[in-house]
Amino acid sequence: MKSSVRNVYLFPYILWIALCVVAPIALIVYDSFFDIEGHWTLENYEKFFTPIYLKMALSSFWYAFLITIFSLIIAYPTAYLLTKTKHKQLWLLMIILPTWVNLLLKVYAFLGIFGMFGLANAILETVGIGTKQILFTDFSFVFVSVYIFIPFMVLPIFNALEEMNPSLVDAARDLGASGWTTFRRVVFPLTLDGVKAGCQAVFIPALSLFMITRLIAGNRVITLGTAIEEHFLVTQDWGMGATIAVFLIMIMALVVIVTGNRR
């Protein structure tokens, strides 16, 4: 009886997974075997392993790696300081709050900030550096991406730090460990699951960015996400776009497996 009741409650979840996860992936895989004229072919998969698309894949990995590393460097100390502050929940809310704002609005805000007559160049003029071309550069792309993804890195690390037993840190100090040794041998290993979860939450979506590359990087940064958008919306080669998406899904699954919890 209990088993049948459990299956009833499980049915909506299975239905949602089937309709919103399995079916779209199956459709993408199906479309990847057709060329632009609708003929069945394996040419799309052969084309993906040409230097052009392999360079895009490498570029996607590189920028996703940079975004993840910079997000981690900023988010870990931030999360650690949050756990030590008096009104930690309020400060955490302030970090989460920008995620409630539409992504497109945030990107357009940075178009104004990094523009030739924007706030960033006004500051550079004030300190005597002079006006610089900040928009449409690798720096602006990585900066805006890190800004957008930082909350998704802070949250799992903050939760991991909050769940850590503080008596273990006290024990390490009592045994004569320095602050750095305590962090390296106690704090960081105990919060590694939070770091992995944060890296997943940043690296995976960073692989498929396309809107930021268009607006902030001015197409100077070409990623697999950009190529997918190009094939589906411009060239109308849905087969090639689907093929790239298939490899992107495989890469994302591999990242989840590699960074997953094996305990």
Short mmCIF file of C-alpha atoms in Angstrom, two decimals:
data_model
loop_
_atom_site.label_atom_id
_atom_site.label_comp_id
_atom_site.label_asym_id
_atom_site.label_seq_id
_atom_site.Cartn_x
_atom_site.Cartn_y
_atom_site.Cartn_z
CA MET A 1 0.00 0.00 0.00
CA LYS A 2 2.77 2.37 0.95
CA SER A 3 4.60 1.57 -2.26
CA SER A 4 1.57 2.37 -4.41
CA VAL A 5 1.00 5.69 -2.60
CA ARG A 6 4.65 6.59 -3.08
CA ASN A 7 4.39 5.81 -6.79
CA VAL A 8 1.38 8.12 -7.09
CA TYR A 9 3.34 11.01 -5.59
CA LEU A 10 6.31 10.12 -7.79
CA PHE A 11 4.29 10.23 -11.02
CA PRO A 12 4.22 14.08 -11.44
CA TYR A 13 8.00 14.19 -11.04
CA ILE A 14 8.55 11.40 -13.57
CA LEU A 15 6.13 13.10 -15.98
CA TRP A 16 7.95 16.43 -15.60
CA ILE A 17 11.35 14.77 -16.21
CA ALA A 18 10.00 12.96 -19.27
CA LEU A 19 8.39 16.05 -20.85
CA CYS A 20 10.91 18.74 -19.88
CA VAL A 21 14.22 16.84 -19.86
CA VAL A 22 14.13 13.54 -21.74
CA ALA A 23 11.88 14.64 -24.61
CA PRO A 24 13.83 17.85 -25.47
CA ILE A 25 17.15 15.99 -25.37
CA ALA A 26 15.75 13.22 -27.57
CA LEU A 27 14.46 15.83 -30.03
CA ILE A 28 17.86 17.53 -30.15
CA VAL A 29 19.61 14.21 -30.79
CA TYR A 30 17.07 13.39 -33.52
CA ASP A 31 17.53 16.77 -35.25
CA SER A 32 21.33 16.41 -35.16
CA PHE A 33 21.14 13.67 -37.82
CA PHE A 34 19.63 15.94 -40.49
CA ASP A 35 21.30 18.49 -42.73
CA ILE A 36 19.95 21.92 -43.67
CA GLU A 37 17.87 20.37 -46.48
CA GLY A 38 16.28 17.78 -44.20
CA HIS A 39 18.29 14.77 -45.39
CA TRP A 40 19.55 12.18 -42.92
CA THR A 41 23.33 12.47 -42.52
CA LEU A 42 26.32 12.04 -40.20
CA GLU A 43 28.07 15.02 -41.75
CA ASN A 44 27.16 17.29 -38.83
CA TYR A 45 29.16 15.13 -36.43
CA GLU A 46 32.11 15.05 -38.83
CA LYS A 47 31.94 18.82 -39.19
CA PHE A 48 32.04 19.32 -35.42
CA PHE A 49 35.54 17.83 -35.28
CA THR A 50 36.91 20.38 -37.75
CA PRO A 51 39.31 23.08 -36.44
CA ILE A 52 36.59 25.79 -36.44
CA TYR A 53 34.25 24.03 -34.00
CA LEU A 54 37.06 22.53 -31.92
CA LYS A 55 38.41 26.06 -31.47
CA MET A 56 34.96 27.20 -30.35
CA ALA A 57 34.81 24.32 -27.86
CA LEU A 58 38.25 25.20 -26.51
CA SER A 59 37.25 28.85 -26.27
CA SER A 60 34.07 27.90 -24.38
CA PHE A 61 36.07 25.79 -21.93
CA TRP A 62 38.65 28.53 -21.41
CA TYR A 63 36.16 31.30 -20.69
CA ALA A 64 33.98 29.05 -18.53
CA PHE A 65 37.11 28.09 -16.58
CA LEU A 66 38.11 31.74 -16.09
CA ILE A 67 34.60 32.73 -15.00
CA THR A 68 34.49 29.82 -12.54
CA ILE A 69 37.94 30.51 -11.06
CA PHE A 70 37.33 34.25 -10.60
CA SER A 71 33.89 33.56 -9.13
CA LEU A 72 35.43 31.09 -6.66
CA ILE A 73 38.24 33.49 -5.69
CA ILE A 74 35.70 36.21 -4.89
CA ALA A 75 32.90 34.02 -3.51
CA TYR A 76 34.84 31.91 -0.99
CA PRO A 77 36.18 34.81 1.12
CA THR A 78 32.79 36.51 0.78
CA ALA A 79 30.95 33.43 2.04
CA TYR A 80 33.48 33.01 4.87
CA LEU A 81 33.06 36.62 5.98
CA LEU A 82 29.28 36.26 5.82
CA THR A 83 29.39 33.42 8.34
CA LYS A 84 31.27 35.73 10.75
CA THR A 85 29.01 38.78 10.42
CA LYS A 86 26.21 39.63 12.84
CA HIS A 87 23.39 39.99 10.30
CA LYS A 88 24.52 37.22 7.95
CA GLN A 89 21.05 36.49 6.54
CA LEU A 90 20.53 40.14 5.61
CA TRP A 91 23.90 40.35 3.85
CA LEU A 92 23.22 37.06 2.09
CA LEU A 93 19.93 38.50 0.87
CA MET A 94 21.78 41.52 -0.52
CA ILE A 95 23.99 39.17 -2.54
CA ILE A 96 21.04 37.14 -3.80
CA LEU A 97 18.92 40.19 -4.62
CA PRO A 98 20.56 40.92 -8.04
CA THR A 99 19.51 37.44 -9.24
CA TRP A 100 15.89 38.63 -9.04
CA VAL A 101 16.59 41.26 -11.69
CA ASN A 102 16.14 40.25 -15.33
CA LEU A 103 19.44 39.17 -16.89
CA LEU A 104 18.92 41.35 -19.96
CA LEU A 105 18.41 44.43 -17.78
CA LYS A 106 21.67 43.77 -15.94
CA VAL A 107 23.55 43.35 -19.19
CA TYR A 108 22.15 46.61 -20.56
CA ALA A 109 23.13 48.34 -17.32
CA PHE A 110 26.74 47.32 -17.92
CA LEU A 111 26.53 48.65 -21.47
CA GLY A 112 26.03 52.04 -19.87
CA ILE A 113 28.62 51.57 -17.13
CA PHE A 114 31.37 50.37 -19.48
CA GLY A 115 30.50 52.72 -22.36
CA MET A 116 32.84 55.48 -23.52
CA PHE A 117 30.85 58.02 -21.48
CA GLY A 118 29.90 55.63 -18.68
CA LEU A 119 30.78 55.48 -15.00
CA ALA A 120 33.89 53.30 -15.46
CA ASN A 121 35.52 55.72 -17.91
CA ALA A 122 34.50 58.68 -15.74
CA ILE A 123 36.44 57.12 -12.86
CA LEU A 124 39.44 56.45 -15.13
CA GLU A 125 39.36 60.08 -16.26
CA THR A 126 39.23 61.26 -12.65
CA VAL A 127 42.30 59.27 -11.60
CA GLY A 128 44.21 60.45 -14.67
CA ILE A 129 44.29 57.23 -16.69
CA GLY A 130 42.05 58.54 -19.45
CA THR A 131 39.22 57.03 -21.48
CA LYS A 132 39.64 53.38 -22.43
CA GLN A 133 37.74 50.96 -24.63
CA ILE A 134 36.24 48.68 -21.98
CA LEU A 135 33.23 47.33 -23.82
CA PHE A 136 33.67 44.63 -26.46
CA THR A 137 36.74 43.17 -24.75
CA ASP A 138 37.56 39.89 -23.03
CA PHE A 139 37.79 41.78 -19.73
CA SER A 140 34.26 43.16 -19.94
CA PHE A 141 32.86 39.75 -20.90
CA VAL A 142 34.53 37.93 -18.00
CA PHE A 143 33.75 40.75 -15.53
CA VAL A 144 30.03 40.85 -16.31
CA SER A 145 29.80 37.05 -16.35
CA VAL A 146 31.50 36.78 -12.95
CA TYR A 147 29.18 39.45 -11.55
CA ILE A 148 26.14 37.50 -12.74
CA PHE A 149 27.33 34.09 -11.49
CA ILE A 150 28.85 35.04 -8.11
CA PRO A 151 25.62 34.49 -6.10
CA PHE A 152 25.40 30.93 -7.44
CA MET A 153 28.92 30.30 -6.13
CA VAL A 154 28.41 32.04 -2.78
CA LEU A 155 25.26 30.15 -1.74
CA PRO A 156 26.57 26.53 -1.71
CA ILE A 157 29.88 27.60 -0.12
CA PHE A 158 28.04 29.59 2.54
CA ASN A 159 25.82 26.60 3.33
CA ALA A 160 28.87 24.31 3.56
CA LEU A 161 30.62 26.72 5.94
CA GLU A 162 27.49 27.05 8.06
CA GLU A 163 27.18 23.25 8.38
CA MET A 164 30.84 22.82 9.36
CA ASN A 165 31.48 21.94 13.00
CA PRO A 166 33.40 24.92 14.48
CA SER A 167 34.92 22.71 17.17
CA LEU A 168 37.12 21.13 14.48
CA VAL A 169 38.68 24.53 13.74
CA ASP A 170 39.18 25.15 17.46
CA ALA A 171 40.84 21.74 17.79
CA ALA A 172 43.23 22.53 14.94
CA ARG A 173 44.17 25.84 16.61
CA ASP A 174 44.68 24.12 19.98
CA LEU A 175 47.04 21.67 18.29
CA GLY A 176 49.17 24.59 17.09
CA ALA A 177 48.05 24.85 13.47
CA SER A 178 48.41 28.26 11.87
CA GLY A 179 45.48 30.06 10.25
CA TRP A 180 46.58 29.03 6.75
CA THR A 181 47.22 25.42 7.81
CA THR A 182 43.80 25.27 9.48
CA PHE A 183 42.14 26.54 6.33
CA ARG A 184 44.12 24.22 4.03
CA ARG A 185 43.82 21.04 6.12
CA VAL A 186 40.46 21.51 7.87
CA VAL A 187 38.16 24.25 6.56
CA PHE A 188 38.61 23.83 2.81
CA PRO A 189 38.38 19.99 2.75
CA LEU A 190 35.21 20.13 4.87
CA THR A 191 33.61 22.65 2.50
CA LEU A 192 34.77 20.97 -0.70
CA ASP A 193 31.27 19.70 -1.50
CA GLY A 194 30.02 23.32 -1.44
CA VAL A 195 32.87 24.37 -3.72
CA LYS A 196 32.06 21.57 -6.16
CA ALA A 197 28.38 22.50 -6.17
CA GLY A 198 29.26 26.15 -6.78
CA CYS A 199 31.63 25.23 -9.61
CA GLN A 200 28.89 23.15 -11.22
CA ALA A 201 26.39 26.00 -10.89
CA VAL A 202 28.81 28.41 -12.60
CA PHE A 203 30.86 26.34 -15.07
CA ILE A 204 27.94 24.52 -16.72
CA PRO A 205 25.85 27.60 -17.68
CA ALA A 206 29.03 29.56 -18.49
CA LEU A 207 29.79 26.99 -21.21
CA SER A 208 26.68 28.00 -23.18
CA LEU A 209 26.63 31.79 -22.77
CA PHE A 210 25.53 33.65 -25.88
CA MET A 211 23.62 36.83 -24.97
CA ILE A 212 26.52 38.32 -23.00
CA THR A 213 28.92 37.47 -25.81
CA ARG A 214 26.67 39.38 -28.22
CA LEU A 215 26.04 42.50 -26.16
CA ILE A 216 29.11 42.87 -23.92
CA ALA A 217 31.85 41.18 -25.94
CA GLY A 218 30.53 42.36 -29.31
CA ASN A 219 31.04 38.90 -30.87
CA ARG A 220 34.77 39.06 -30.09
CA VAL A 221 34.19 36.03 -27.88
CA ILE A 222 32.82 33.05 -29.81
CA THR A 223 31.53 30.11 -27.78
CA LEU A 224 29.47 26.99 -28.45
CA GLY A 225 26.41 28.84 -27.16
CA THR A 226 26.99 31.57 -29.74
CA ALA A 227 27.35 28.95 -32.49
CA ILE A 228 24.09 27.25 -31.47
CA GLU A 229 22.22 30.55 -31.56
CA GLU A 230 23.75 31.36 -34.95
CA HIS A 231 22.69 28.06 -36.51
CA PHE A 232 19.16 28.08 -35.12
CA LEU A 233 18.30 31.75 -35.68
CA VAL A 234 20.50 32.94 -38.56
CA THR A 235 21.67 30.14 -40.86
CA GLN A 236 18.61 27.96 -40.08
CA ASP A 237 20.89 24.91 -39.99
CA TRP A 238 19.08 23.26 -37.11
CA GLY A 239 20.92 19.98 -37.62
CA MET A 240 24.33 21.53 -36.98
CA GLY A 241 22.98 23.58 -34.09
CA ALA A 242 21.50 20.42 -32.57
CA THR A 243 24.79 18.58 -33.04
CA ILE A 244 26.68 21.25 -31.12
CA ALA A 245 23.99 21.10 -28.43
CA VAL A 246 24.44 17.31 -28.17
CA PHE A 247 28.16 17.70 -27.50
CA LEU A 248 27.45 20.52 -25.06
CA ILE A 249 25.04 18.30 -23.13
CA MET A 250 27.65 15.52 -23.06
CA ILE A 251 30.27 17.94 -21.76
CA MET A 252 27.90 19.21 -19.06
CA ALA A 253 27.08 15.64 -17.99
CA LEU A 254 30.81 14.85 -17.81
CA VAL A 255 31.40 17.91 -15.62
CA VAL A 256 28.61 16.81 -13.25
CA ILE A 257 30.12 13.30 -13.03
CA VAL A 258 33.67 14.57 -12.43
CA THR A 259 32.67 17.13 -9.79
CA GLY A 260 29.91 15.01 -8.24
CA ASN A 261 29.90 13.67 -4.69
CA ARG A 262 31.24 10.08 -4.73
CA ARG A 263 30.50 9.30 -1.09
#
